[in-house]
Amino acid sequence: KPLSIGLTGGIGSGKSVVADFFSLLGVPVYTSDAEAKKLMQTDITIRESLIEVFGDSVYSESGELNRAELANIIFNDDEALKKVNTIVHPQVRLHYQAWLKEQGQVPYVIQESAILFDTGLYKNFDRIITVTADPEIRIQRVMLRDKCTRQSVLERMSKQVSEQTKIDLSDFVIYNNSELIIPQIISIHEQLSCL
Ligand code: ATP
């Protein structure tokens, strides 16, 4: 069975970019955010629980997830957001476990998730990689990427586990300020491939 490696990092750190490079090296990468979005559409347990908690209107008559409606419900309501997470996260965990079993003969696979340390999920991995960059650089990147204000980035950042905590709990750290990330990624890849 391949080793299970967690890849995380704060908003704008560059996790997705790093994940793409691992993918190019042939490493199977599970992108939690994207998979969660798909499961909210396809997973019957999630569907039934969301309807039970938030009402029929979170899915359209044709069965599509009503994202705007759900976004409305959780906007500025941390309790509602927590409820959604409590419904979705366990199913993502199960889906990842099933996916992991299908990956065949590779030394390791990666699960990318922004919230490994927020959820206690990090304890389930064989090794953890954290991508980090200075706050100011991350703010600028996210403002550019999401066309959003500094304030909204700061708000999202303030809800995340601190960089230092993430670094302390990680086995590998990738620095993504102005450093070259490819040599860092190749070095980690070589180490993980011969564990
Ligand atoms: P989030 O948690 O918000 O999804 P993330 O950690 O996945 O963020 P990315 O989307 O990978 O971050 O990167 C954030 C933005 O910064 C992207 O637009 C990306 O192209 C850009 N970026 C990442 N790394 C660098 C870099 N080294 N130099 C310049 N731009 C970068």
JSON list of C-alpha atoms and ligand atoms in Angstrom, two decimals:
[
{"chain": "A", "resi": 1, "resn": "LYS", "atom": "CA", "xyz": [0.00, 0.00, 0.00]},
{"chain": "A", "resi": 2, "resn": "PRO", "atom": "CA", "xyz": [1.38, 3.46, -0.88]},
{"chain": "A", "resi": 3, "resn": "LEU", "atom": "CA", "xyz": [2.29, 5.89, 1.87]},
{"chain": "A", "resi": 4, "resn": "SER", "atom": "CA", "xyz": [-0.32, 8.56, 2.44]},
{"chain": "A", "resi": 5, "resn": "ILE", "atom": "CA", "xyz": [1.16, 12.05, 2.39]},
{"chain": "A", "resi": 6, "resn": "GLY", "atom": "CA", "xyz": [-0.74, 15.18, 3.43]},
{"chain": "A", "resi": 7, "resn": "LEU", "atom": "CA", "xyz": [-0.05, 18.42, 1.55]},
{"chain": "A", "resi": 8, "resn": "THR", "atom": "CA", "xyz": [-1.25, 21.62, 3.14]},
{"chain": "A", "resi": 9, "resn": "GLY", "atom": "CA", "xyz": [-0.57, 25.32, 3.50]},
{"chain": "A", "resi": 10, "resn": "GLY", "atom": "CA", "xyz": [-2.38, 28.55, 4.23]},
{"chain": "A", "resi": 11, "resn": "ILE", "atom": "CA", "xyz": [-4.42, 30.49, 1.73]},
{"chain": "A", "resi": 12, "resn": "GLY", "atom": "CA", "xyz": [-2.24, 31.69, -1.17]},
{"chain": "A", "resi": 13, "resn": "SER", "atom": "CA", "xyz": [0.78, 29.66, -0.07]},
{"chain": "A", "resi": 14, "resn": "GLY", "atom": "CA", "xyz": [0.88, 27.85, -3.40]},
{"chain": "A", "resi": 15, "resn": "LYS", "atom": "CA", "xyz": [-0.33, 24.36, -2.44]},
{"chain": "A", "resi": 16, "resn": "SER", "atom": "CA", "xyz": [-2.20, 23.89, -5.69]},
{"chain": "A", "resi": 17, "resn": "VAL", "atom": "CA", "xyz": [0.88, 24.87, -7.70]},
{"chain": "A", "resi": 18, "resn": "VAL", "atom": "CA", "xyz": [3.01, 22.45, -5.67]},
{"chain": "A", "resi": 19, "resn": "ALA", "atom": "CA", "xyz": [0.40, 19.69, -6.03]},
{"chain": "A", "resi": 20, "resn": "ASP", "atom": "CA", "xyz": [0.49, 20.15, -9.80]},
{"chain": "A", "resi": 21, "resn": "PHE", "atom": "CA", "xyz": [4.26, 19.60, -9.83]},
{"chain": "A", "resi": 22, "resn": "PHE", "atom": "CA", "xyz": [3.96, 16.39, -7.79]},
{"chain": "A", "resi": 23, "resn": "SER", "atom": "CA", "xyz": [1.32, 15.30, -10.25]},
{"chain": "A", "resi": 24, "resn": "LEU", "atom": "CA", "xyz": [3.72, 15.96, -13.13]},
{"chain": "A", "resi": 25, "resn": "LEU", "atom": "CA", "xyz": [6.23, 13.67, -11.39]},
{"chain": "A", "resi": 26, "resn": "GLY", "atom": "CA", "xyz": [3.63, 10.91, -11.61]},
{"chain": "A", "resi": 27, "resn": "VAL", "atom": "CA", "xyz": [2.41, 11.08, -8.02]},
{"chain": "A", "resi": 28, "resn": "PRO", "atom": "CA", "xyz": [-1.33, 10.46, -7.63]},
{"chain": "A", "resi": 29, "resn": "VAL", "atom": "CA", "xyz": [-2.83, 13.60, -6.07]},
{"chain": "A", "resi": 30, "resn": "TYR", "atom": "CA", "xyz": [-6.22, 13.76, -4.38]},
{"chain": "A", "resi": 31, "resn": "THR", "atom": "CA", "xyz": [-7.52, 17.33, -4.27]},
{"chain": "A", "resi": 32, "resn": "SER", "atom": "CA", "xyz": [-9.85, 17.44, -1.27]},
{"chain": "A", "resi": 33, "resn": "ASP", "atom": "CA", "xyz": [-11.57, 20.67, -2.17]},
{"chain": "A", "resi": 34, "resn": "ALA", "atom": "CA", "xyz": [-12.48, 19.59, -5.69]},
{"chain": "A", "resi": 35, "resn": "GLU", "atom": "CA", "xyz": [-13.50, 16.11, -4.54]},
{"chain": "A", "resi": 36, "resn": "ALA", "atom": "CA", "xyz": [-15.67, 17.57, -1.76]},
{"chain": "A", "resi": 37, "resn": "LYS", "atom": "CA", "xyz": [-17.45, 19.71, -4.33]},
{"chain": "A", "resi": 38, "resn": "LYS", "atom": "CA", "xyz": [-18.10, 16.66, -6.51]},
{"chain": "A", "resi": 39, "resn": "LEU", "atom": "CA", "xyz": [-19.30, 14.58, -3.56]},
{"chain": "A", "resi": 40, "resn": "MET", "atom": "CA", "xyz": [-21.79, 17.29, -2.57]},
{"chain": "A", "resi": 41, "resn": "GLN", "atom": "CA", "xyz": [-23.30, 16.63, -5.96]},
{"chain": "A", "resi": 42, "resn": "THR", "atom": "CA", "xyz": [-23.09, 12.83, -6.07]},
{"chain": "A", "resi": 43, "resn": "ASP", "atom": "CA", "xyz": [-22.97, 11.41, -2.53]},
{"chain": "A", "resi": 44, "resn": "ILE", "atom": "CA", "xyz": [-26.36, 10.33, -1.24]},
{"chain": "A", "resi": 45, "resn": "THR", "atom": "CA", "xyz": [-25.41, 10.54, 2.45]},
{"chain": "A", "resi": 46, "resn": "ILE", "atom": "CA", "xyz": [-24.27, 14.15, 2.02]},
{"chain": "A", "resi": 47, "resn": "ARG", "atom": "CA", "xyz": [-27.38, 15.00, 0.02]},
{"chain": "A", "resi": 48, "resn": "GLU", "atom": "CA", "xyz": [-29.78, 13.56, 2.58]},
{"chain": "A", "resi": 49, "resn": "SER", "atom": "CA", "xyz": [-28.01, 15.22, 5.52]},
{"chain": "A", "resi": 50, "resn": "LEU", "atom": "CA", "xyz": [-27.82, 18.63, 3.85]},
{"chain": "A", "resi": 51, "resn": "ILE", "atom": "CA", "xyz": [-31.51, 18.49, 3.03]},
{"chain": "A", "resi": 52, "resn": "GLU", "atom": "CA", "xyz": [-32.33, 17.38, 6.57]},
{"chain": "A", "resi": 53, "resn": "VAL", "atom": "CA", "xyz": [-30.39, 20.27, 8.11]},
{"chain": "A", "resi": 54, "resn": "PHE", "atom": "CA", "xyz": [-30.98, 23.09, 5.61]},
{"chain": "A", "resi": 55, "resn": "GLY", "atom": "CA", "xyz": [-34.14, 22.09, 3.78]},
{"chain": "A", "resi": 56, "resn": "ASP", "atom": "CA", "xyz": [-35.06, 20.97, 0.26]},
{"chain": "A", "resi": 57, "resn": "SER", "atom": "CA", "xyz": [-33.95, 24.21, -1.34]},
{"chain": "A", "resi": 58, "resn": "VAL", "atom": "CA", "xyz": [-30.25, 23.32, -1.17]},
{"chain": "A", "resi": 59, "resn": "TYR", "atom": "CA", "xyz": [-30.83, 21.04, -4.17]},
{"chain": "A", "resi": 60, "resn": "SER", "atom": "CA", "xyz": [-32.77, 22.04, -7.25]},
{"chain": "A", "resi": 61, "resn": "GLU", "atom": "CA", "xyz": [-35.74, 20.04, -8.55]},
{"chain": "A", "resi": 62, "resn": "SER", "atom": "CA", "xyz": [-33.46, 18.36, -11.06]},
{"chain": "A", "resi": 63, "resn": "GLY", "atom": "CA", "xyz": [-31.13, 17.34, -8.23]},
{"chain": "A", "resi": 64, "resn": "GLU", "atom": "CA", "xyz": [-28.30, 19.83, -8.77]},
{"chain": "A", "resi": 65, "resn": "LEU", "atom": "CA", "xyz": [-26.67, 21.28, -5.67]},
{"chain": "A", "resi": 66, "resn": "ASN", "atom": "CA", "xyz": [-27.89, 24.84, -5.28]},
{"chain": "A", "resi": 67, "resn": "ARG", "atom": "CA", "xyz": [-24.50, 26.40, -4.53]},
{"chain": "A", "resi": 68, "resn": "ALA", "atom": "CA", "xyz": [-25.72, 29.98, -4.39]},
{"chain": "A", "resi": 69, "resn": "GLU", "atom": "CA", "xyz": [-28.37, 29.03, -1.84]},
{"chain": "A", "resi": 70, "resn": "LEU", "atom": "CA", "xyz": [-25.86, 27.14, 0.30]},
{"chain": "A", "resi": 71, "resn": "ALA", "atom": "CA", "xyz": [-23.33, 29.98, 0.04]},
{"chain": "A", "resi": 72, "resn": "ASN", "atom": "CA", "xyz": [-26.07, 32.31, 1.22]},
{"chain": "A", "resi": 73, "resn": "ILE", "atom": "CA", "xyz": [-26.84, 30.13, 4.21]},
{"chain": "A", "resi": 74, "resn": "ILE", "atom": "CA", "xyz": [-23.24, 29.84, 5.39]},
{"chain": "A", "resi": 75, "resn": "PHE", "atom": "CA", "xyz": [-22.26, 33.41, 4.59]},
{"chain": "A", "resi": 76, "resn": "ASN", "atom": "CA", "xyz": [-21.38, 35.01, 7.93]},
{"chain": "A", "resi": 77, "resn": "ASP", "atom": "CA", "xyz": [-22.79, 32.02, 9.81]},
{"chain": "A", "resi": 78, "resn": "ASP", "atom": "CA", "xyz": [-19.93, 30.00, 11.25]},
{"chain": "A", "resi": 79, "resn": "GLU", "atom": "CA", "xyz": [-22.29, 27.51, 12.89]},
{"chain": "A", "resi": 80, "resn": "ALA", "atom": "CA", "xyz": [-23.92, 26.67, 9.56]},
{"chain": "A", "resi": 81, "resn": "LEU", "atom": "CA", "xyz": [-20.49, 26.32, 7.97]},
{"chain": "A", "resi": 82, "resn": "LYS", "atom": "CA", "xyz": [-19.49, 23.94, 10.76]},
{"chain": "A", "resi": 83, "resn": "LYS", "atom": "CA", "xyz": [-22.61, 21.87, 10.11]},
{"chain": "A", "resi": 84, "resn": "VAL", "atom": "CA", "xyz": [-21.80, 21.61, 6.40]},
{"chain": "A", "resi": 85, "resn": "ASN", "atom": "CA", "xyz": [-18.25, 20.55, 7.25]},
{"chain": "A", "resi": 86, "resn": "THR", "atom": "CA", "xyz": [-19.49, 17.95, 9.72]},
{"chain": "A", "resi": 87, "resn": "ILE", "atom": "CA", "xyz": [-21.62, 16.48, 6.96]},
{"chain": "A", "resi": 88, "resn": "VAL", "atom": "CA", "xyz": [-19.10, 16.65, 4.11]},
{"chain": "A", "resi": 89, "resn": "HIS", "atom": "CA", "xyz": [-15.73, 15.88, 5.74]},
{"chain": "A", "resi": 90, "resn": "PRO", "atom": "CA", "xyz": [-16.41, 12.30, 6.89]},
{"chain": "A", "resi": 91, "resn": "GLN", "atom": "CA", "xyz": [-17.58, 11.37, 3.38]},
{"chain": "A", "resi": 92, "resn": "VAL", "atom": "CA", "xyz": [-14.46, 12.92, 1.84]},
{"chain": "A", "resi": 93, "resn": "ARG", "atom": "CA", "xyz": [-12.38, 10.86, 4.28]},
{"chain": "A", "resi": 94, "resn": "LEU", "atom": "CA", "xyz": [-14.13, 7.66, 3.21]},
{"chain": "A", "resi": 95, "resn": "HIS", "atom": "CA", "xyz": [-13.83, 8.57, -0.46]},
{"chain": "A", "resi": 96, "resn": "TYR", "atom": "CA", "xyz": [-10.11, 9.25, -0.04]},
{"chain": "A", "resi": 97, "resn": "GLN", "atom": "CA", "xyz": [-9.60, 5.88, 1.67]},
{"chain": "A", "resi": 98, "resn": "ALA", "atom": "CA", "xyz": [-11.33, 4.12, -1.22]},
{"chain": "A", "resi": 99, "resn": "TRP", "atom": "CA", "xyz": [-9.32, 6.14, -3.76]},
{"chain": "A", "resi": 100, "resn": "LEU", "atom": "CA", "xyz": [-6.07, 5.31, -1.94]},
{"chain": "A", "resi": 101, "resn": "LYS", "atom": "CA", "xyz": [-6.74, 1.57, -2.29]},
{"chain": "A", "resi": 102, "resn": "GLU", "atom": "CA", "xyz": [-7.06, 1.95, -6.06]},
{"chain": "A", "resi": 103, "resn": "GLN", "atom": "CA", "xyz": [-3.71, 3.65, -6.65]},
{"chain": "A", "resi": 104, "resn": "GLY", "atom": "CA", "xyz": [-1.66, 0.48, -7.19]},
{"chain": "A", "resi": 105, "resn": "GLN", "atom": "CA", "xyz": [2.13, 0.27, -7.21]},
{"chain": "A", "resi": 106, "resn": "VAL", "atom": "CA", "xyz": [3.38, 3.74, -6.31]},
{"chain": "A", "resi": 107, "resn": "PRO", "atom": "CA", "xyz": [5.58, 4.60, -3.31]},
{"chain": "A", "resi": 108, "resn": "TYR", "atom": "CA", "xyz": [3.26, 7.32, -2.12]},
{"chain": "A", "resi": 109, "resn": "VAL", "atom": "CA", "xyz": [0.17, 9.39, -2.88]},
{"chain": "A", "resi": 110, "resn": "ILE", "atom": "CA", "xyz": [-0.73, 12.93, -1.83]},
{"chain": "A", "resi": 111, "resn": "GLN", "atom": "CA", "xyz": [-3.91, 14.33, -0.34]},
{"chain": "A", "resi": 112, "resn": "GLU", "atom": "CA", "xyz": [-4.01, 18.10, -0.76]},
{"chain": "A", "resi": 113, "resn": "SER", "atom": "CA", "xyz": [-6.15, 19.93, 1.79]},
{"chain": "A", "resi": 114, "resn": "ALA", "atom": "CA", "xyz": [-6.11, 23.42, 3.24]},
{"chain": "A", "resi": 115, "resn": "ILE", "atom": "CA", "xyz": [-7.45, 22.22, 6.56]},
{"chain": "A", "resi": 116, "resn": "LEU", "atom": "CA", "xyz": [-5.37, 19.21, 7.61]},
{"chain": "A", "resi": 117, "resn": "PHE", "atom": "CA", "xyz": [-4.38, 20.89, 10.86]},
{"chain": "A", "resi": 118, "resn": "ASP", "atom": "CA", "xyz": [-7.74, 22.51, 11.54]},
{"chain": "A", "resi": 119, "resn": "THR", "atom": "CA", "xyz": [-9.48, 19.14, 11.60]},
{"chain": "A", "resi": 120, "resn": "GLY", "atom": "CA", "xyz": [-7.05, 16.78, 13.30]},
{"chain": "A", "resi": 121, "resn": "LEU", "atom": "CA", "xyz": [-6.92, 14.97, 9.95]},
{"chain": "A", "resi": 122, "resn": "TYR", "atom": "CA", "xyz": [-3.15, 15.35, 9.96]},
{"chain": "A", "resi": 123, "resn": "LYS", "atom": "CA", "xyz": [-2.80, 12.48, 12.41]},
{"chain": "A", "resi": 124, "resn": "ASN", "atom": "CA", "xyz": [-3.88, 10.02, 9.71]},
{"chain": "A", "resi": 125, "resn": "PHE", "atom": "CA", "xyz": [-0.94, 10.66, 7.40]},
{"chain": "A", "resi": 126, "resn": "ASP", "atom": "CA", "xyz": [2.44, 8.98, 7.17]},
{"chain": "A", "resi": 127, "resn": "ARG", "atom": "CA", "xyz": [4.14, 12.31, 6.47]},
{"chain": "A", "resi": 128, "resn": "ILE", "atom": "CA", "xyz": [3.01, 15.94, 6.10]},
{"chain": "A", "resi": 129, "resn": "ILE", "atom": "CA", "xyz": [4.28, 18.59, 3.67]},
{"chain": "A", "resi": 130, "resn": "THR", "atom": "CA", "xyz": [3.46, 22.24, 4.36]},
{"chain": "A", "resi": 131, "resn": "VAL", "atom": "CA", "xyz": [3.82, 24.96, 1.74]},
{"chain": "A", "resi": 132, "resn": "THR", "atom": "CA", "xyz": [4.49, 28.36, 3.25]},
{"chain": "A", "resi": 133, "resn": "ALA", "atom": "CA", "xyz": [5.16, 31.94, 2.18]},
{"chain": "A", "resi": 134, "resn": "ASP", "atom": "CA", "xyz": [5.19, 35.29, 3.92]},
{"chain": "A", "resi": 135, "resn": "PRO", "atom": "CA", "xyz": [1.76, 36.74, 4.72]},
{"chain": "A", "resi": 136, "resn": "GLU", "atom": "CA", "xyz": [2.21, 39.82, 2.55]},
{"chain": "A", "resi": 137, "resn": "ILE", "atom": "CA", "xyz": [3.13, 37.73, -0.49]},
{"chain": "A", "resi": 138, "resn": "ARG", "atom": "CA", "xyz": [0.16, 35.42, 0.09]},
{"chain": "A", "resi": 139, "resn": "ILE", "atom": "CA", "xyz": [-2.20, 38.39, 0.42]},
{"chain": "A", "resi": 140, "resn": "GLN", "atom": "CA", "xyz": [-1.00, 39.88, -2.86]},
{"chain": "A", "resi": 141, "resn": "ARG", "atom": "CA", "xyz": [-1.30, 36.54, -4.69]},
{"chain": "A", "resi": 142, "resn": "VAL", "atom": "CA", "xyz": [-4.83, 35.89, -3.48]},
{"chain": "A", "resi": 143, "resn": "MET", "atom": "CA", "xyz": [-6.01, 39.45, -4.20]},
{"chain": "A", "resi": 144, "resn": "LEU", "atom": "CA", "xyz": [-4.72, 38.99, -7.75]},
{"chain": "A", "resi": 145, "resn": "ARG", "atom": "CA", "xyz": [-6.10, 35.46, -8.16]},
{"chain": "A", "resi": 146, "resn": "ASP", "atom": "CA", "xyz": [-9.56, 35.99, -6.62]},
{"chain": "A", "resi": 147, "resn": "LYS", "atom": "CA", "xyz": [-9.93, 39.68, -7.58]},
{"chain": "A", "resi": 148, "resn": "CYS", "atom": "CA", "xyz": [-10.83, 40.38, -3.98]},
{"chain": "A", "resi": 149, "resn": "THR", "atom": "CA", "xyz": [-9.95, 42.92, -1.31]},
{"chain": "A", "resi": 150, "resn": "ARG", "atom": "CA", "xyz": [-7.10, 42.78, 1.15]},
{"chain": "A", "resi": 151, "resn": "GLN", "atom": "CA", "xyz": [-9.68, 42.74, 3.95]},
{"chain": "A", "resi": 152, "resn": "SER", "atom": "CA", "xyz": [-11.39, 39.60, 2.69]},
{"chain": "A", "resi": 153, "resn": "VAL", "atom": "CA", "xyz": [-8.04, 37.78, 2.40]},
{"chain": "A", "resi": 154, "resn": "LEU", "atom": "CA", "xyz": [-7.12, 38.86, 5.94]},
{"chain": "A", "resi": 155, "resn": "GLU", "atom": "CA", "xyz": [-10.43, 37.55, 7.22]},
{"chain": "A", "resi": 156, "resn": "ARG", "atom": "CA", "xyz": [-9.88, 34.16, 5.64]},
{"chain": "A", "resi": 157, "resn": "MET", "atom": "CA", "xyz": [-6.29, 34.06, 6.89]},
{"chain": "A", "resi": 158, "resn": "SER", "atom": "CA", "xyz": [-7.32, 34.89, 10.44]},
{"chain": "A", "resi": 159, "resn": "LYS", "atom": "CA", "xyz": [-9.46, 31.75, 10.58]},
{"chain": "A", "resi": 160, "resn": "GLN", "atom": "CA", "xyz": [-6.59, 29.45, 9.64]},
{"chain": "A", "resi": 161, "resn": "VAL", "atom": "CA", "xyz": [-4.09, 27.66, 11.86]},
{"chain": "A", "resi": 162, "resn": "SER", "atom": "CA", "xyz": [-0.87, 29.69, 12.21]},
{"chain": "A", "resi": 163, "resn": "GLU", "atom": "CA", "xyz": [2.04, 29.08, 9.85]},
{"chain": "A", "resi": 164, "resn": "GLN", "atom": "CA", "xyz": [4.33, 28.29, 12.77]},
{"chain": "A", "resi": 165, "resn": "THR", "atom": "CA", "xyz": [2.00, 25.56, 14.07]},
{"chain": "A", "resi": 166, "resn": "LYS", "atom": "CA", "xyz": [1.80, 24.04, 10.62]},
{"chain": "A", "resi": 167, "resn": "ILE", "atom": "CA", "xyz": [5.57, 24.13, 10.20]},
{"chain": "A", "resi": 168, "resn": "ASP", "atom": "CA", "xyz": [6.14, 22.62, 13.64]},
{"chain": "A", "resi": 169, "resn": "LEU", "atom": "CA", "xyz": [3.81, 19.70, 12.90]},
{"chain": "A", "resi": 170, "resn": "SER", "atom": "CA", "xyz": [5.21, 19.00, 9.41]},
{"chain": "A", "resi": 171, "resn": "ASP", "atom": "CA", "xyz": [7.88, 16.61, 8.19]},
{"chain": "A", "resi": 172, "resn": "PHE", "atom": "CA", "xyz": [8.71, 18.74, 5.14]},
{"chain": "A", "resi": 173, "resn": "VAL", "atom": "CA", "xyz": [8.32, 22.48, 4.48]},
{"chain": "A", "resi": 174, "resn": "ILE", "atom": "CA", "xyz": [8.35, 24.03, 1.02]},
{"chain": "A", "resi": 175, "resn": "TYR", "atom": "CA", "xyz": [9.22, 27.74, 1.02]},
{"chain": "A", "resi": 176, "resn": "ASN", "atom": "CA", "xyz": [7.43, 29.61, -1.73]},
{"chain": "A", "resi": 177, "resn": "ASN", "atom": "CA", "xyz": [8.42, 33.26, -1.45]},
{"chain": "A", "resi": 178, "resn": "SER", "atom": "CA", "xyz": [11.02, 33.79, -4.13]},
{"chain": "A", "resi": 179, "resn": "GLU", "atom": "CA", "xyz": [12.71, 30.44, -3.65]},
{"chain": "A", "resi": 180, "resn": "LEU", "atom": "CA", "xyz": [12.70, 27.93, -6.49]},
{"chain": "A", "resi": 181, "resn": "ILE", "atom": "CA", "xyz": [10.10, 25.33, -5.63]},
{"chain": "A", "resi": 182, "resn": "ILE", "atom": "CA", "xyz": [11.02, 22.64, -8.17]},
{"chain": "A", "resi": 183, "resn": "PRO", "atom": "CA", "xyz": [14.32, 21.62, -6.50]},
{"chain": "A", "resi": 184, "resn": "GLN", "atom": "CA", "xyz": [12.53, 21.49, -3.12]},
{"chain": "A", "resi": 185, "resn": "ILE", "atom": "CA", "xyz": [9.80, 19.30, -4.60]},
{"chain": "A", "resi": 186, "resn": "ILE", "atom": "CA", "xyz": [12.28, 16.95, -6.30]},
{"chain": "A", "resi": 187, "resn": "SER", "atom": "CA", "xyz": [14.24, 16.56, -3.08]},
{"chain": "A", "resi": 188, "resn": "ILE", "atom": "CA", "xyz": [11.09, 15.63, -1.13]},
{"chain": "A", "resi": 189, "resn": "HIS", "atom": "CA", "xyz": [10.00, 13.32, -3.95]},
{"chain": "A", "resi": 190, "resn": "GLU", "atom": "CA", "xyz": [13.32, 11.46, -3.79]},
{"chain": "A", "resi": 191, "resn": "GLN", "atom": "CA", "xyz": [13.09, 11.09, -0.02]},
{"chain": "A", "resi": 192, "resn": "LEU", "atom": "CA", "xyz": [9.49, 9.88, -0.09]},
{"chain": "A", "resi": 193, "resn": "SER", "atom": "CA", "xyz": [10.20, 7.46, -2.92]},
{"chain": "A", "resi": 194, "resn": "CYS", "atom": "CA", "xyz": [12.73, 5.51, -0.88]},
{"chain": "A", "resi": 195, "resn": "LEU", "atom": "CA", "xyz": [11.08, 5.39, 2.52]},
{"chain": "B", "resi": 1, "resn": "ATP", "atom": "P1", "xyz": [-5.80, 28.46, -1.60]},
{"chain": "B", "resi": 1, "resn": "ATP", "atom": "O1", "xyz": [-5.72, 27.77, -0.29]},
{"chain": "B", "resi": 1, "resn": "ATP", "atom": "O2", "xyz": [-6.30, 29.85, -1.49]},
{"chain": "B", "resi": 1, "resn": "ATP", "atom": "O3", "xyz": [-6.49, 27.68, -2.67]},
{"chain": "B", "resi": 1, "resn": "ATP", "atom": "P2", "xyz": [-3.19, 27.71, -2.59]},
{"chain": "B", "resi": 1, "resn": "ATP", "atom": "O4", "xyz": [-2.26, 27.46, -1.45]},
{"chain": "B", "resi": 1, "resn": "ATP", "atom": "O5", "xyz": [-3.73, 26.52, -3.30]},
{"chain": "B", "resi": 1, "resn": "ATP", "atom": "O6", "xyz": [-4.31, 28.70, -2.12]},
{"chain": "B", "resi": 1, "resn": "ATP", "atom": "P3", "xyz": [-2.31, 28.57, -5.16]},
{"chain": "B", "resi": 1, "resn": "ATP", "atom": "O7", "xyz": [-3.64, 28.71, -5.78]},
{"chain": "B", "resi": 1, "resn": "ATP", "atom": "O8", "xyz": [-1.45, 27.41, -5.55]},
{"chain": "B", "resi": 1, "resn": "ATP", "atom": "O9", "xyz": [-2.42, 28.64, -3.57]},
{"chain": "B", "resi": 1, "resn": "ATP", "atom": "O10", "xyz": [-1.45, 29.91, -5.35]},
{"chain": "B", "resi": 1, "resn": "ATP", "atom": "C1", "xyz": [-2.05, 31.17, -5.09]},
{"chain": "B", "resi": 1, "resn": "ATP", "atom": "C2", "xyz": [-1.81, 32.10, -6.25]},
{"chain": "B", "resi": 1, "resn": "ATP", "atom": "O11", "xyz": [-0.43, 32.47, -6.26]},
{"chain": "B", "resi": 1, "resn": "ATP", "atom": "C3", "xyz": [-2.09, 31.46, -7.60]},
{"chain": "B", "resi": 1, "resn": "ATP", "atom": "O12", "xyz": [-2.63, 32.43, -8.45]},
{"chain": "B", "resi": 1, "resn": "ATP", "atom": "C4", "xyz": [-0.71, 31.02, -8.08]},
{"chain": "B", "resi": 1, "resn": "ATP", "atom": "O13", "xyz": [-0.62, 30.99, -9.48]},
{"chain": "B", "resi": 1, "resn": "ATP", "atom": "C5", "xyz": [0.20, 32.08, -7.47]},
{"chain": "B", "resi": 1, "resn": "ATP", "atom": "N1", "xyz": [1.53, 31.57, -7.11]},
{"chain": "B", "resi": 1, "resn": "ATP", "atom": "C6", "xyz": [1.81, 30.47, -6.41]},
{"chain": "B", "resi": 1, "resn": "ATP", "atom": "N2", "xyz": [3.14, 30.32, -6.25]},
{"chain": "B", "resi": 1, "resn": "ATP", "atom": "C7", "xyz": [3.71, 31.36, -6.89]},
{"chain": "B", "resi": 1, "resn": "ATP", "atom": "C8", "xyz": [5.07, 31.79, -7.09]},
{"chain": "B", "resi": 1, "resn": "ATP", "atom": "N3", "xyz": [6.11, 31.10, -6.60]},
{"chain": "B", "resi": 1, "resn": "ATP", "atom": "N4", "xyz": [5.27, 32.91, -7.79]},
{"chain": "B", "resi": 1, "resn": "ATP", "atom": "C9", "xyz": [4.24, 33.62, -8.27]},
{"chain": "B", "resi": 1, "resn": "ATP", "atom": "N5", "xyz": [2.95, 33.28, -8.13]},
{"chain": "B", "resi": 1, "resn": "ATP", "atom": "C10", "xyz": [2.68, 32.17, -7.44]}
]
